[in-house]
Amino acid sequence: MDSLLVRSAQELFSRHASSEAVRAIRAGGSPGSLWGELENSGFLDALVPEEAGGIGLGPAEALPVLIAAGRFAVPLPLGETMLARAVLGGAGEAVPQGAILLGEAYGDAARVPAFARADWVLLPRDEAALLLPAGAAVEDEAAGSPLGRVLRWPEGAGRRVPAGDLLVAGAWAEIAVMAGAMERILEDTVRHAQDRQQFGRPVASFQAVQQQISVMTEDVFASRMAAQLASVADGDGVARLNPVRIAAAKLRVGEAAVRVAAIGHAVHGAMGITEEVDLHLLTGHLQAGRMRFGGEAHWGAWLGRRFLADNTGETLAFVRAQLGPAAPEASA
Amino acid sequence: MIGALPLAAIPPEDEALRPEIRAFLQEAVGEIPPERRARSWMGFDPGFSRKLAGRGWLGLTFPKEYGGAGRGAFARYVLVEELLAAGAPVSAHWIADRQSGPLIQRFGTEEQRRFYLPRICRAEAFFCIGMSEPNTGSDLASVTTRAVREGDGWRLNGAKIWTTNAQHSHYMIALVRTSGAPGDRHKGLSQIIVDLHAPGVRISPIRDLAGDAHFSEVVFEDVLLPGDALIGEEGSGWMQVNAELAFERSGPERVLSSAVLLDEWANWLREVGAGEAAEALLGRLIAHLAVLRAMSIAVTGRLVEGESPIVEAALVKDLGTEFEQMIPTVIAETLARPGLVAPGSLMRTLAYTAAIAPSFSLRGGTREILRGMIARGMGLR
Ligand SMILES: Cc1cc2nc3c(=O)[nH]c(=O)nc-3n(C[C@H](O)[C@H](O)[C@H](O)COP(=O)(O)OP(=O)(O)OC[C@H]3O[C@@H](n4cnc5c(N)ncnc54)[C@H](O)[C@@H]3O)c2cc1C
């Protein structure tokens, strides 16, 4: 099941999310054909419970699809739409057509990623959420940046819907996509180091370069593991995500993203600074993703407080009980 | 290139060992002050090792016919994790249980297994590892200690250094040259079991920077050893040593060396309260611990399946020791505030851990050597 899903995701993205297609969407072109493929693939209802007409998969099964999306720097909110549909479908709400972004409150406005295109924004509001049509939003240019656009709607806009913890849900989608982006950066960096020649030999033959790529490899493996830990469904939030797991993983992946992006750029040299090479699509995503749904300091303090308030005892006992590789009931 | 590590979990039958171990440890080490428990797997106490043996917890993975418990790698994982988290003084039996015993089981003759393994399980045979020499560190293939055939046995000459516990151990498994010259590199190397009480063995403890004398220099002067001192095949020493090192690199001991300090600090924060900055640091350390533990368990899962995840193990060790070194660094940073009153035991635990931490990324292969192995795994060399 798992590998079938991954294979079809990879096939879909290599066909319909080429570098040119991704760049065209980012530049304002229509995402229609890629989105149409995603709709037909069935991925969008992966996390919607079976009783609500979905496929009823858990986050662990959906993870490889989002990792694949991250590898291709897909500029559409695939994971977020999956989560939003799970929230809406699970609550018996009508699920709209189209891509749904999870917005973050920015005062009374919403902050959303600069390059992601969507039809809807689901924005947390007073213990519930507003489902807002993206087309009706007014962009606050002064507050926006490449790290996020700021959108505002007229008073009374949107439909009020019940919502779980959208911060945790959104963080999970970012964790997955960032882990995927880092895998691709590693592959691109290894290839570049092998191809690029200086002093009469590939730069990959220099020990200083090798050691840097080894550090990058470690962070990429750790991020993949963090994403897998975050996808163990033993919580009671959206898709049974567990905030303790999300806290640990978002933090770890955010830390890794800094080193992976830095080393990727260092090894690519000036070529990596160009618009032409895909590296910046991926590192740009890491920078933006690191700042969405809480970064290292936010989740670190949250997790630290959680540990201190818990009476499990030592750190290892806490990790075993709450952050183990399997749901507690499975390993009890 | 190496592939991602799938999530693996400790099987329930092995998890089931944990409560009994925890109950035992509460009684056995609860009274030892943290600055001593911080010695982690360098804390030497033969009496404690005998207590564990009494419980059947030495040689947990050795076959029953040799006195072991016939359990799998995950049972030992649970045991070791609890021992290290508690800061139990495991050093006396550590190398025999982790490394020498499994090596003898795998490459030894039936007589060698029958002789050594039951003694290891009873905490009557402690082992040390003789790889490094005064002029041989990372470049292990350059060893010059030499064993020459003499009659049915061997005559041994040379010197080993940094040998942890040599002065307390019964045996050393030494990597020595049995044929050829140092220029032949890994050809002509063999592993040999040296009875450390044999005439001609001179052991001089070396004091370390924390004031302990846990390692030694060992000089061999015409030491005569019986023929069955050879372990495994003559000339296969290099292959055997590498098989041994893979097991040594990805266990809980590459993640938990600073665990006692981390818990002392966390417990103190629980008592006195923590500000946002300390909370964030604590959360950061917990996140790293969780991810590393999952990676270490995943590598163990591969070993259990009979694979040889050498590169993945190197990766866990490098990341794990970085984490172990980060703990004293960041805790020192938060405690260095004018006017702060922190308990003496916490400060002594910090002082020891901070002092010894540089060794974490030397023992078992240096950071640079491990990163070289990872680079090879990634096809860069
Ligand atoms: C606490 C402790 C316990 C130990 N216990 C034992 C024991 O029980 N038995 C035993 O046999 N040994 C033991 N050792 C020794 C340990 O295995 C060695 O320290 C280790 O192999 C490194 O060798 P070295 O110290 O000679 O450093 P060197 O090999 O001299 O290295 C010095 C520096 O040069 C770097 N370097 C070396 N070669 C390369 C290269 N090719 N590329 C890039 N950089 C390189 C190293 O990474 C390091 O930074 C112990 C060490 C410690 C610290």
Short mmCIF file of C-alpha atoms in Angstrom, two decimals, chain B residues 99-287:
data_model
loop_
_atom_site.label_atom_id
_atom_site.label_comp_id
_atom_site.label_asym_id
_atom_site.label_seq_id
_atom_site.Cartn_x
_atom_site.Cartn_y
_atom_site.Cartn_z
CA GLN B 99 31.90 -6.64 22.25
CA SER B 100 34.31 -9.36 23.33
CA GLY B 101 31.64 -11.95 24.14
CA PRO B 102 29.78 -11.54 20.84
CA LEU B 103 33.14 -11.63 19.02
CA ILE B 104 34.11 -14.89 20.72
CA GLN B 105 30.69 -16.30 20.01
CA ARG B 106 30.94 -15.42 16.35
CA PHE B 107 34.56 -16.15 15.51
CA GLY B 108 35.80 -18.31 18.39
CA THR B 109 36.25 -22.07 18.56
CA GLU B 110 33.86 -24.21 20.58
CA GLU B 111 36.49 -24.51 23.34
CA GLN B 112 36.93 -20.75 23.46
CA ARG B 113 33.18 -20.24 23.71
CA ARG B 114 32.88 -22.79 26.51
CA PHE B 115 35.75 -21.23 28.39
CA TYR B 116 35.07 -17.50 28.11
CA LEU B 117 31.34 -16.96 27.69
CA PRO B 118 30.12 -18.50 30.96
CA ARG B 119 32.81 -16.57 32.84
CA ILE B 120 31.65 -13.33 31.22
CA CYS B 121 28.07 -14.10 32.24
CA ARG B 122 29.18 -14.65 35.85
CA ALA B 123 31.18 -11.37 35.91
CA GLU B 124 34.37 -13.37 36.37
CA ALA B 125 36.04 -12.35 33.13
CA PHE B 126 36.41 -8.65 32.32
CA PHE B 127 37.82 -7.68 28.93
CA CYS B 128 39.53 -4.71 27.38
CA ILE B 129 40.16 -3.74 23.76
CA GLY B 130 43.72 -3.41 22.51
CA MET B 131 43.48 -1.60 19.22
CA SER B 132 45.23 1.77 19.65
CA GLU B 133 49.00 2.00 19.98
CA PRO B 134 51.31 4.92 20.70
CA ASN B 135 51.73 5.49 16.95
CA THR B 136 48.43 4.00 15.78
CA GLY B 137 45.20 5.88 16.30
CA SER B 138 42.73 6.48 13.50
CA ASP B 139 44.98 4.61 11.10
CA LEU B 140 44.37 1.30 12.77
CA ALA B 141 45.88 -0.77 9.97
CA SER B 142 49.29 0.58 10.96
CA VAL B 143 49.55 -1.48 14.18
CA THR B 144 53.04 -2.76 14.92
CA THR B 145 52.48 -4.98 17.96
CA ARG B 146 53.49 -8.40 16.70
CA ALA B 147 52.73 -12.00 17.61
CA VAL B 148 55.17 -14.54 16.21
CA ARG B 149 54.57 -18.31 16.15
CA GLU B 150 56.70 -20.15 18.67
CA GLY B 151 56.21 -23.87 19.06
CA ASP B 152 52.46 -24.40 19.45
CA GLY B 153 51.95 -20.88 20.73
CA TRP B 154 52.82 -17.23 20.21
CA ARG B 155 55.44 -14.76 21.37
CA LEU B 156 54.02 -11.24 21.73
CA ASN B 157 55.92 -7.93 21.65
CA GLY B 158 54.76 -4.35 21.38
CA ALA B 159 52.55 -1.84 23.19
CA LYS B 160 48.92 -0.77 23.35
CA ILE B 161 47.64 2.52 24.74
CA TRP B 162 44.40 4.18 25.89
CA THR B 163 43.20 0.72 26.82
CA THR B 164 40.12 1.30 28.94
CA ASN B 165 40.18 -0.82 32.13
CA ALA B 166 43.36 -2.73 31.21
CA GLN B 167 44.49 -2.48 34.83
CA HIS B 168 41.26 -4.10 36.08
CA SER B 169 40.65 -6.65 33.35
CA HIS B 170 41.43 -10.32 33.04
CA TYR B 171 41.84 -10.37 29.26
CA MET B 172 42.57 -8.13 26.33
CA ILE B 173 41.52 -8.82 22.77
CA ALA B 174 44.39 -7.26 20.86
CA LEU B 175 44.73 -6.47 17.19
CA VAL B 176 48.25 -7.54 16.26
CA ARG B 177 50.39 -8.27 13.27
CA THR B 178 50.95 -12.00 12.76
CA SER B 179 52.62 -11.80 9.36
CA GLY B 180 54.04 -9.31 6.90
CA ALA B 181 55.19 -5.75 7.65
CA PRO B 182 53.29 -2.56 8.61
CA GLY B 183 53.36 -1.61 4.93
CA ASP B 184 51.07 -4.56 4.23
CA ARG B 185 48.32 -2.64 5.99
CA HIS B 186 45.26 -4.74 6.84
CA LYS B 187 46.80 -7.94 5.46
CA GLY B 188 48.49 -10.05 8.10
CA LEU B 189 46.54 -8.69 11.09
CA SER B 190 44.92 -11.03 13.61
CA GLN B 191 43.05 -10.81 16.89
CA ILE B 192 44.54 -12.48 19.89
CA ILE B 193 43.30 -12.96 23.45
CA VAL B 194 45.94 -11.92 25.96
CA ASP B 195 45.77 -13.15 29.54
CA LEU B 196 46.77 -9.93 31.28
CA HIS B 197 48.29 -11.84 34.20
CA ALA B 198 50.83 -13.53 31.90
CA PRO B 199 54.52 -12.78 32.58
CA GLY B 200 55.87 -9.93 30.43
CA VAL B 201 52.66 -7.86 30.48
CA ARG B 202 53.25 -4.46 32.08
CA ILE B 203 50.24 -2.22 32.68
CA SER B 204 50.60 1.46 33.61
CA PRO B 205 47.39 3.38 34.31
CA ILE B 206 47.13 6.85 32.75
CA ARG B 207 45.41 9.57 34.72
CA ASP B 208 42.73 11.39 32.73
CA LEU B 209 41.76 15.06 32.80
CA ALA B 210 38.92 14.41 35.26
CA GLY B 211 41.34 12.84 37.76
CA ASP B 212 40.28 9.24 37.06
CA ALA B 213 42.64 6.54 35.81
CA HIS B 214 40.33 4.55 33.61
CA PHE B 215 42.73 3.76 30.77
CA SER B 216 46.27 2.42 30.60
CA GLU B 217 49.33 1.80 28.58
CA VAL B 218 50.06 -1.91 28.18
CA VAL B 219 53.53 -3.10 27.18
CA PHE B 220 54.20 -6.67 26.02
CA GLU B 221 57.73 -7.99 26.44
CA ASP B 222 58.20 -11.52 25.17
CA VAL B 223 54.79 -12.57 26.41
CA LEU B 224 54.28 -16.27 25.67
CA LEU B 225 50.73 -17.20 24.77
CA PRO B 226 49.21 -20.61 24.01
CA GLY B 227 48.13 -21.49 20.47
CA ASP B 228 44.47 -21.07 21.28
CA ALA B 229 45.03 -17.39 22.10
CA LEU B 230 44.28 -16.70 18.45
CA ILE B 231 40.64 -15.75 17.97
CA GLY B 232 39.09 -16.33 14.57
CA GLU B 233 41.24 -16.87 11.52
CA GLU B 234 44.84 -15.86 11.32
CA GLY B 235 44.98 -12.85 8.98
CA SER B 236 41.27 -11.99 9.41
CA GLY B 237 41.83 -9.47 12.18
CA TRP B 238 40.88 -6.50 10.07
CA MET B 239 37.54 -7.94 8.97
CA GLN B 240 36.75 -9.07 12.52
CA VAL B 241 37.58 -5.69 14.05
CA ASN B 242 35.31 -3.93 11.60
CA ALA B 243 32.43 -6.29 12.30
CA GLU B 244 32.99 -5.53 15.98
CA LEU B 245 33.01 -1.76 15.51
CA ALA B 246 29.64 -1.73 13.71
CA PHE B 247 28.01 -3.10 16.86
CA GLU B 248 29.80 -0.56 18.95
CA ARG B 249 28.62 2.55 17.18
CA SER B 250 24.87 2.90 17.26
CA GLY B 251 23.73 1.77 20.71
CA PRO B 252 22.21 3.87 23.51
CA GLU B 253 25.73 4.60 24.79
CA ARG B 254 26.15 7.01 21.87
CA VAL B 255 23.16 9.05 22.98
CA LEU B 256 23.03 8.78 26.77
CA SER B 257 26.57 9.61 27.94
CA SER B 258 25.36 12.95 29.35
CA ALA B 259 21.94 11.70 30.45
CA VAL B 260 22.67 11.99 34.17
CA LEU B 261 23.58 15.66 33.79
CA LEU B 262 20.51 16.34 31.66
CA ASP B 263 18.24 14.78 34.29
CA GLU B 264 19.94 16.48 37.23
CA TRP B 265 19.37 19.81 35.52
CA ALA B 266 15.80 18.98 34.47
CA ASN B 267 14.89 17.81 37.97
CA TRP B 268 16.28 20.99 39.46
CA LEU B 269 14.25 23.06 36.99
CA ARG B 270 11.17 21.12 38.06
CA GLU B 271 11.85 22.17 41.64
CA VAL B 272 12.75 25.81 41.17
CA GLY B 273 10.92 26.62 37.95
CA ALA B 274 12.31 27.57 34.58
CA GLY B 275 12.15 30.67 32.45
CA GLU B 276 11.26 30.65 28.77
CA ALA B 277 14.89 30.34 27.68
CA ALA B 278 15.62 27.32 29.87
CA GLU B 279 12.34 25.71 28.81
CA ALA B 280 13.27 26.16 25.17
CA LEU B 281 16.68 24.57 25.72
CA LEU B 282 15.17 21.67 27.59
CA GLY B 283 12.62 21.13 24.84
CA ARG B 284 15.38 21.24 22.27
CA LEU B 285 17.38 18.57 24.08
CA ILE B 286 14.30 16.37 24.46
CA ALA B 287 13.53 16.69 20.75
#
